[in-house]
PDB file of C-alpha atoms in Angstrom:
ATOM      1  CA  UNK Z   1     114.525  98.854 167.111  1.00  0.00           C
ATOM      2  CA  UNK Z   2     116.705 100.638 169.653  1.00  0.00           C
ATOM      3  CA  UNK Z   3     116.017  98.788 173.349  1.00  0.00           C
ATOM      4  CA  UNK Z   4     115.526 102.104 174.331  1.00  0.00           C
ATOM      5  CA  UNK Z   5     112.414 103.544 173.953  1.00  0.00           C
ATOM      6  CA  UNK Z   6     113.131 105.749 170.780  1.00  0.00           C
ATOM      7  CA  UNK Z   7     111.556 108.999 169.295  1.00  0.00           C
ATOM      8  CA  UNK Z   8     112.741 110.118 165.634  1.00  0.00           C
ATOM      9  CA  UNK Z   9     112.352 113.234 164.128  1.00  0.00           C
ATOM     10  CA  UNK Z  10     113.983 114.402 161.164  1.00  0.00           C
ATOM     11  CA  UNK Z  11     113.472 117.641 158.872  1.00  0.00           C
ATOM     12  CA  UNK Z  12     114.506 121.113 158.072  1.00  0.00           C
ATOM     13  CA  UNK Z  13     114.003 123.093 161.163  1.00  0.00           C
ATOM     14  CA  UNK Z  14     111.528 125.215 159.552  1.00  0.00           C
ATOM     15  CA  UNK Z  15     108.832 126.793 161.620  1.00  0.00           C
ATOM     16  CA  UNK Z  16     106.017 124.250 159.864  1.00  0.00           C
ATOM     17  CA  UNK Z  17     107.560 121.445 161.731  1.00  0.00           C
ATOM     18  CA  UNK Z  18     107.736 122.968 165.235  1.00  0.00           C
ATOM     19  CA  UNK Z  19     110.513 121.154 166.313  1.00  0.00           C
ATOM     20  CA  UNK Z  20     110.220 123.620 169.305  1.00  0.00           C
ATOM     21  CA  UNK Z  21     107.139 121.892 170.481  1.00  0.00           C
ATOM     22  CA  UNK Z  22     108.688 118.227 170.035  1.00  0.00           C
ATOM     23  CA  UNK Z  23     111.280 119.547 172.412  1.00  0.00           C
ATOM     24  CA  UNK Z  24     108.865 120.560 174.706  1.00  0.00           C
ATOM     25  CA  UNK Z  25     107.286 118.005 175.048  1.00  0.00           C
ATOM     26  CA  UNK Z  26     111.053 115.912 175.646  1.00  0.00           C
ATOM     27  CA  UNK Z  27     111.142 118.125 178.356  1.00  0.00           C
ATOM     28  CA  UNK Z  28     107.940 117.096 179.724  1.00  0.00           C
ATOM     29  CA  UNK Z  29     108.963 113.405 179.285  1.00  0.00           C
ATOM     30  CA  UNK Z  30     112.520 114.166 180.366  1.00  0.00           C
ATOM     31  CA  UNK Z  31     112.454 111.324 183.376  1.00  0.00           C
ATOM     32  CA  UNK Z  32     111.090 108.767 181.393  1.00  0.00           C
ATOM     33  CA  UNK Z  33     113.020 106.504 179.852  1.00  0.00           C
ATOM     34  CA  UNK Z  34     112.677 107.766 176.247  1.00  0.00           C
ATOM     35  CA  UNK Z  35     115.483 108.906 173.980  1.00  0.00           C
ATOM     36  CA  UNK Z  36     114.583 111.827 170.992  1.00  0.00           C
ATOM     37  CA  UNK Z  37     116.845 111.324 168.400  1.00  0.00           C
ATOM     38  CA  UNK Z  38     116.547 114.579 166.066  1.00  0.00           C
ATOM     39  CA  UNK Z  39     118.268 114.832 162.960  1.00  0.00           C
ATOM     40  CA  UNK Z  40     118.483 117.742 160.558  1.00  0.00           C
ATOM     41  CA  UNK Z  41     119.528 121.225 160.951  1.00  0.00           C
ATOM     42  CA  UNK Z  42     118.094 125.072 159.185  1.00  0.00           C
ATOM     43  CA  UNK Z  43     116.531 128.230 160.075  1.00  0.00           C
ATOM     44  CA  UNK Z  44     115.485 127.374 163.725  1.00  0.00           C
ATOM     45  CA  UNK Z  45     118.917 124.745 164.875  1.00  0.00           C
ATOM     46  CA  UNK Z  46     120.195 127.550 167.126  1.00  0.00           C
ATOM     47  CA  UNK Z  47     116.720 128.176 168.896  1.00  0.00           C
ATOM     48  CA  UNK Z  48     116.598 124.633 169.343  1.00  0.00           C
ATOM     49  CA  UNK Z  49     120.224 124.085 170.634  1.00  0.00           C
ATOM     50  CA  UNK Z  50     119.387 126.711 173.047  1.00  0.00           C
ATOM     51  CA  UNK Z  51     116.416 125.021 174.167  1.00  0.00           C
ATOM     52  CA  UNK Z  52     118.044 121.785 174.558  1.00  0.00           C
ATOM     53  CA  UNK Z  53     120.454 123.662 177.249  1.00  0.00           C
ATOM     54  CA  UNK Z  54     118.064 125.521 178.577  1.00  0.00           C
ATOM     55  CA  UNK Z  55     115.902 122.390 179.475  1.00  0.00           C
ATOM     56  CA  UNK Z  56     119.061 120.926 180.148  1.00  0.00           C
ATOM     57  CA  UNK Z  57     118.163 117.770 177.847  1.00  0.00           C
ATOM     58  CA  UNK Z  58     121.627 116.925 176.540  1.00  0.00           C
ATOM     59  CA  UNK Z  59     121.209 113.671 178.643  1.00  0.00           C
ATOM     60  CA  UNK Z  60     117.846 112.691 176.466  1.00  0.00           C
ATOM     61  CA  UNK Z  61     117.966 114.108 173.342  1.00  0.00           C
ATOM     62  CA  UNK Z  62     120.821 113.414 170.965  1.00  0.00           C
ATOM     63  CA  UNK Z  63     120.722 116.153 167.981  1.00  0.00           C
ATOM     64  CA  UNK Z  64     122.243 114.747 164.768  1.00  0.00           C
ATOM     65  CA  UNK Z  65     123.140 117.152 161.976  1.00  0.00           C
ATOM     66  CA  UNK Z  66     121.888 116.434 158.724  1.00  0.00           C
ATOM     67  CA  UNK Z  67     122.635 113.468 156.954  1.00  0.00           C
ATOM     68  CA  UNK Z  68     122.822 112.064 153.886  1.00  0.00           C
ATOM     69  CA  UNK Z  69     119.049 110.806 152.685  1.00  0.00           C
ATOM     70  CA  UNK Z  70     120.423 107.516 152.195  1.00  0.00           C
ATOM     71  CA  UNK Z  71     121.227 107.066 155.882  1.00  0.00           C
ATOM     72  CA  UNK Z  72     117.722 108.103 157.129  1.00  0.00           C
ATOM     73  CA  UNK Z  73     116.214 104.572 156.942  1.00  0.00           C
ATOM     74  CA  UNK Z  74     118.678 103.257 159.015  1.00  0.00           C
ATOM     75  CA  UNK Z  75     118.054 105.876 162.038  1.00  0.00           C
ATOM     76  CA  UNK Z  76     114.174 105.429 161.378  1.00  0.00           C
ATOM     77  CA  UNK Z  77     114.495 101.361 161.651  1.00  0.00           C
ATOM     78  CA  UNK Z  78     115.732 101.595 165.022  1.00  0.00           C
ATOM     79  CA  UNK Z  79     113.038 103.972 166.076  1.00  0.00           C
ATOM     80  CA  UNK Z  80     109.629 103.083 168.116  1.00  0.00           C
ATOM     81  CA  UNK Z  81     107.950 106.273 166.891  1.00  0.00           C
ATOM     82  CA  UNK Z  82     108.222 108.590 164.273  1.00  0.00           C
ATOM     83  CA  UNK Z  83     107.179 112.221 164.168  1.00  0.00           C
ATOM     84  CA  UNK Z  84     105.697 114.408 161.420  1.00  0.00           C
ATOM     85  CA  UNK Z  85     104.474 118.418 161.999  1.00  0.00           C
ATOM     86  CA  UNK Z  86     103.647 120.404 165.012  1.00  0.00           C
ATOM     87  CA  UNK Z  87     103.740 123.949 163.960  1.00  0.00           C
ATOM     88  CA  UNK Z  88     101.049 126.776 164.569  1.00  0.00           C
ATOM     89  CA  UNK Z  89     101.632 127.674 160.740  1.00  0.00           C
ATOM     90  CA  UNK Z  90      98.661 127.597 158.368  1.00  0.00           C
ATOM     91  CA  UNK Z  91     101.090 125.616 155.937  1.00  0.00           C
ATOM     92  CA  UNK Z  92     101.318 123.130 158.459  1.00  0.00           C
ATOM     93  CA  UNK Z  93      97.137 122.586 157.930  1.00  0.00           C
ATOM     94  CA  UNK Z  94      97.858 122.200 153.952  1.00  0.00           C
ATOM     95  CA  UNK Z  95     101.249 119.852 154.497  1.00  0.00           C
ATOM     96  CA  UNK Z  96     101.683 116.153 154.602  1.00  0.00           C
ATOM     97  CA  UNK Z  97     105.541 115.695 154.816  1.00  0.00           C
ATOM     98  CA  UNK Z  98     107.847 113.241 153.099  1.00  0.00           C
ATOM     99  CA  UNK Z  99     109.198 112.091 156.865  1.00  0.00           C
ATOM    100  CA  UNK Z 100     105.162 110.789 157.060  1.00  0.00           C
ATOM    101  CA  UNK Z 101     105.239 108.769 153.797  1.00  0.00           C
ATOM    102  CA  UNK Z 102     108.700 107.323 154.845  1.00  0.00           C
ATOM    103  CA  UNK Z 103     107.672 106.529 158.129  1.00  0.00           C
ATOM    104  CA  UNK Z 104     104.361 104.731 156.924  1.00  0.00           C
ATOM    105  CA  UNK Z 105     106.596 102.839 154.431  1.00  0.00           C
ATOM    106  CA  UNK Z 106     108.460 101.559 157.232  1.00  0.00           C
ATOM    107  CA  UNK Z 107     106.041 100.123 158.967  1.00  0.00           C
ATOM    108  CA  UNK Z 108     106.054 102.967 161.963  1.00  0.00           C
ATOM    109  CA  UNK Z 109     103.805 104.263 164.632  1.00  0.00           C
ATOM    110  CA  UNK Z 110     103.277 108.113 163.575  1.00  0.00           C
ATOM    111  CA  UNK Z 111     102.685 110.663 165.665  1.00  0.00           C
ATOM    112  CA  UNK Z 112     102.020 114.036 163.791  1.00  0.00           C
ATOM    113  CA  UNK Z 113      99.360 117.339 164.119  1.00  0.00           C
ATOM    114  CA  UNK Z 114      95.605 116.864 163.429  1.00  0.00           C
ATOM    115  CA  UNK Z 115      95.380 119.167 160.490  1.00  0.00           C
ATOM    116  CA  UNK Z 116      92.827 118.782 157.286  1.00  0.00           C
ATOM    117  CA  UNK Z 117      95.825 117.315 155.581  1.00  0.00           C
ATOM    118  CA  UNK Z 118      96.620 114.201 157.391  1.00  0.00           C
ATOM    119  CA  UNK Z 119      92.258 113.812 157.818  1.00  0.00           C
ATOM    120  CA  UNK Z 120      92.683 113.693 153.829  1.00  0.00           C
ATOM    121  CA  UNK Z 121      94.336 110.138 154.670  1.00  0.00           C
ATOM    122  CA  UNK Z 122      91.584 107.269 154.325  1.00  0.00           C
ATOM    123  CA  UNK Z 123      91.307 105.782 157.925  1.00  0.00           C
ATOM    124  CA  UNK Z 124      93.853 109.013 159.553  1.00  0.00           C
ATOM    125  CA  UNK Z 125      92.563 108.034 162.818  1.00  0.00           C
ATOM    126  CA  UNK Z 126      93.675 104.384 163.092  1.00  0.00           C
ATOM    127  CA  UNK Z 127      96.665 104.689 160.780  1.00  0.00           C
ATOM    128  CA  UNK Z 128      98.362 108.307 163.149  1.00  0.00           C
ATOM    129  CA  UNK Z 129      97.934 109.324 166.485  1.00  0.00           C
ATOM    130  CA  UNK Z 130      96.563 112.694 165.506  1.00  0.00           C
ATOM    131  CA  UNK Z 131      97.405 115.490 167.966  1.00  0.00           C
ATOM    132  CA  UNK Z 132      96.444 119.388 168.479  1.00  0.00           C
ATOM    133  CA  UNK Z 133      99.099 121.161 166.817  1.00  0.00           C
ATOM    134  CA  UNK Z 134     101.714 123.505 168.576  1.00  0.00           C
ATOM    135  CA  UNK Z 135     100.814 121.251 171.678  1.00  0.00           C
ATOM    136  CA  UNK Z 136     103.561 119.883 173.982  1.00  0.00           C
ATOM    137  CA  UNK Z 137     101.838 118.415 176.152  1.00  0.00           C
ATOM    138  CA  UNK Z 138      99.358 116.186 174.228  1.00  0.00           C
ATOM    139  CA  UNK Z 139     102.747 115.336 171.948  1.00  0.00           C
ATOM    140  CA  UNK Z 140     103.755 114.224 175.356  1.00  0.00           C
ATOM    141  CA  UNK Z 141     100.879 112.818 176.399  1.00  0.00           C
ATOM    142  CA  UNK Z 142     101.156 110.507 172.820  1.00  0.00           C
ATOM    143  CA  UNK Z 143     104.711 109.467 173.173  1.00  0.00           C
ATOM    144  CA  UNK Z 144     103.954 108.080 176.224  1.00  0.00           C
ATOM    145  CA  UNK Z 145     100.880 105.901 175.006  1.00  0.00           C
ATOM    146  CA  UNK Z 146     102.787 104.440 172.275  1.00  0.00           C
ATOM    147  CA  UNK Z 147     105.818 103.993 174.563  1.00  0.00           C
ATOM    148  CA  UNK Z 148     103.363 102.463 177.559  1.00  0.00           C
ATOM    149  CA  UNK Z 149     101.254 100.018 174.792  1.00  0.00           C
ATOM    150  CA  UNK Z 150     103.089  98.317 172.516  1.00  0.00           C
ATOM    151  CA  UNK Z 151      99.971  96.123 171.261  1.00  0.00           C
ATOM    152  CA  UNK Z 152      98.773 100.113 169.525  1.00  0.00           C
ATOM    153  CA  UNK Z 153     102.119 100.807 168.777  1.00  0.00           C
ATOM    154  CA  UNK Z 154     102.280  98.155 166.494  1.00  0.00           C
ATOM    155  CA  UNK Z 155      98.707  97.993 165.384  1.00  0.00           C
ATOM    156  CA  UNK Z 156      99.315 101.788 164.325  1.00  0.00           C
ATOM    157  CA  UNK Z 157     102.828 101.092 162.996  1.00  0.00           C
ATOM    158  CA  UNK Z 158     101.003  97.866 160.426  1.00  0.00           C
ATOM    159  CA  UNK Z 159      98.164 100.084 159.585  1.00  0.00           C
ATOM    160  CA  UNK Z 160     100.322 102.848 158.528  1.00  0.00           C
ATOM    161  CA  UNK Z 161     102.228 100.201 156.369  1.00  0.00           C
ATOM    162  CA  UNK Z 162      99.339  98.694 154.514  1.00  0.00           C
ATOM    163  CA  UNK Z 163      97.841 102.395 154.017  1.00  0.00           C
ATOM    164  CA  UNK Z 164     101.346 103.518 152.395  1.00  0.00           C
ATOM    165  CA  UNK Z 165     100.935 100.261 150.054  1.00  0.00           C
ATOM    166  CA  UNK Z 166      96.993 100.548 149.221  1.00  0.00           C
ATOM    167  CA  UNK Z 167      97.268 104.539 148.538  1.00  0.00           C
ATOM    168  CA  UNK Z 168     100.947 105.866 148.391  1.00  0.00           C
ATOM    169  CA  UNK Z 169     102.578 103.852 145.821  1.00  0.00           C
ATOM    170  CA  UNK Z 170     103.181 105.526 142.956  1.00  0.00           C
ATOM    171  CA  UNK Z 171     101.114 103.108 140.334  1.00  0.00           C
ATOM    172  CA  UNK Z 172      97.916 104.268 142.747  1.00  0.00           C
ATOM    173  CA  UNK Z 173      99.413 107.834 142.594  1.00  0.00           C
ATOM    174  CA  UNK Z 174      99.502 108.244 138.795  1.00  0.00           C
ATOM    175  CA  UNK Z 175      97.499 105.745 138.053  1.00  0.00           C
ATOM    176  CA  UNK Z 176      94.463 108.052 137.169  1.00  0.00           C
ATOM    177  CA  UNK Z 177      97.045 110.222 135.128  1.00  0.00           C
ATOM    178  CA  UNK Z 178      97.610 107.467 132.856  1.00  0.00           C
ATOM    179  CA  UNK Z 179      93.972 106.422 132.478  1.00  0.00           C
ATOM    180  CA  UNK Z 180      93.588 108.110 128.908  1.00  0.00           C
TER     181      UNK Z 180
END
């Protein structure tokens, strides 16, 4: 992990994600001592370039253009938190991204929207910090927790592991497919 306190966030830039919000909500934490590291780039980089200099964040959030898949485990190992959605979209209800599943495979505290999707997770409560969607402020409000107890941080990050390995391998995935 990064000595700095370290947020990580990567994806598409499609409205599901709301990387508007998680930007927000950097704003919010902006004199803290937290670094966002966003990666990624699509339909929404230029709103959220513009954001970044509107909110004048250039100082703590460092926007990475998208990489090669390969390299993403590397950025996410040196991260404290990871994020997952925020959008207002009803896909976002429905959704439970890939960055989640990597980020529980690593071993990470998760920070992503309450939705019916991520509730579909045994245990969701104790394995995320679930938040309102399209909220800023309780994002905020959660990256400051983790960042202020690491005893949760850690209990969240293990819990997310040992979920990924009881119900996200793919042997317990398929396994009922193959059950003939």
């Amino acid at each position: 992990e990064d000595t700095e306190f370290t947020v990580h966030f990567h994806g598409t830039f499609i409205p599901v994600q709301g990387v508007g919000y998680i930007i927000e909500a950097s704003n919010l934490l902006k004199n803290e001592d937290i670094h966002f590291r966003i990666i990624g780039s699509g339909q929404e980089s230029n709103r959220i370039q513009a954001l970044i200099e509107k909110f004048e964040l250039s100082r703590t959030v460092e926007r990475i253009p998208k990489i090669p898949i390969t390299e993403l485990p590397g950025y996410m190992a040196k991260a404290h938190v990871a994020l997952g959605l925020f959008g207002d979209k009803e896909r976002t209800q429905r959704s439970i991204p890939n960055k989640v599943f990597e980020a529980m495979a690593m071993g990470k505290a998760i920070i992503t929207a309450d939705t019916p999707a991520a509730r579909e997770m045994p245990d969701a409560g104790n394995i995320f910090m679930l938040v309102p969607a399209a909220d800023p402020r309780a994002l905020a409000e959660a990256i400051l927790r983790l960042k202020n107890d690491e005893v949760y941080r850690k209990r969240l990050g293990s819990a997310a592991f040992a979920m990924f390995q009881e119900e996200c391998l793919p042997k317990k995935i398929v396994g009922d497919l193959l059950v003939v």
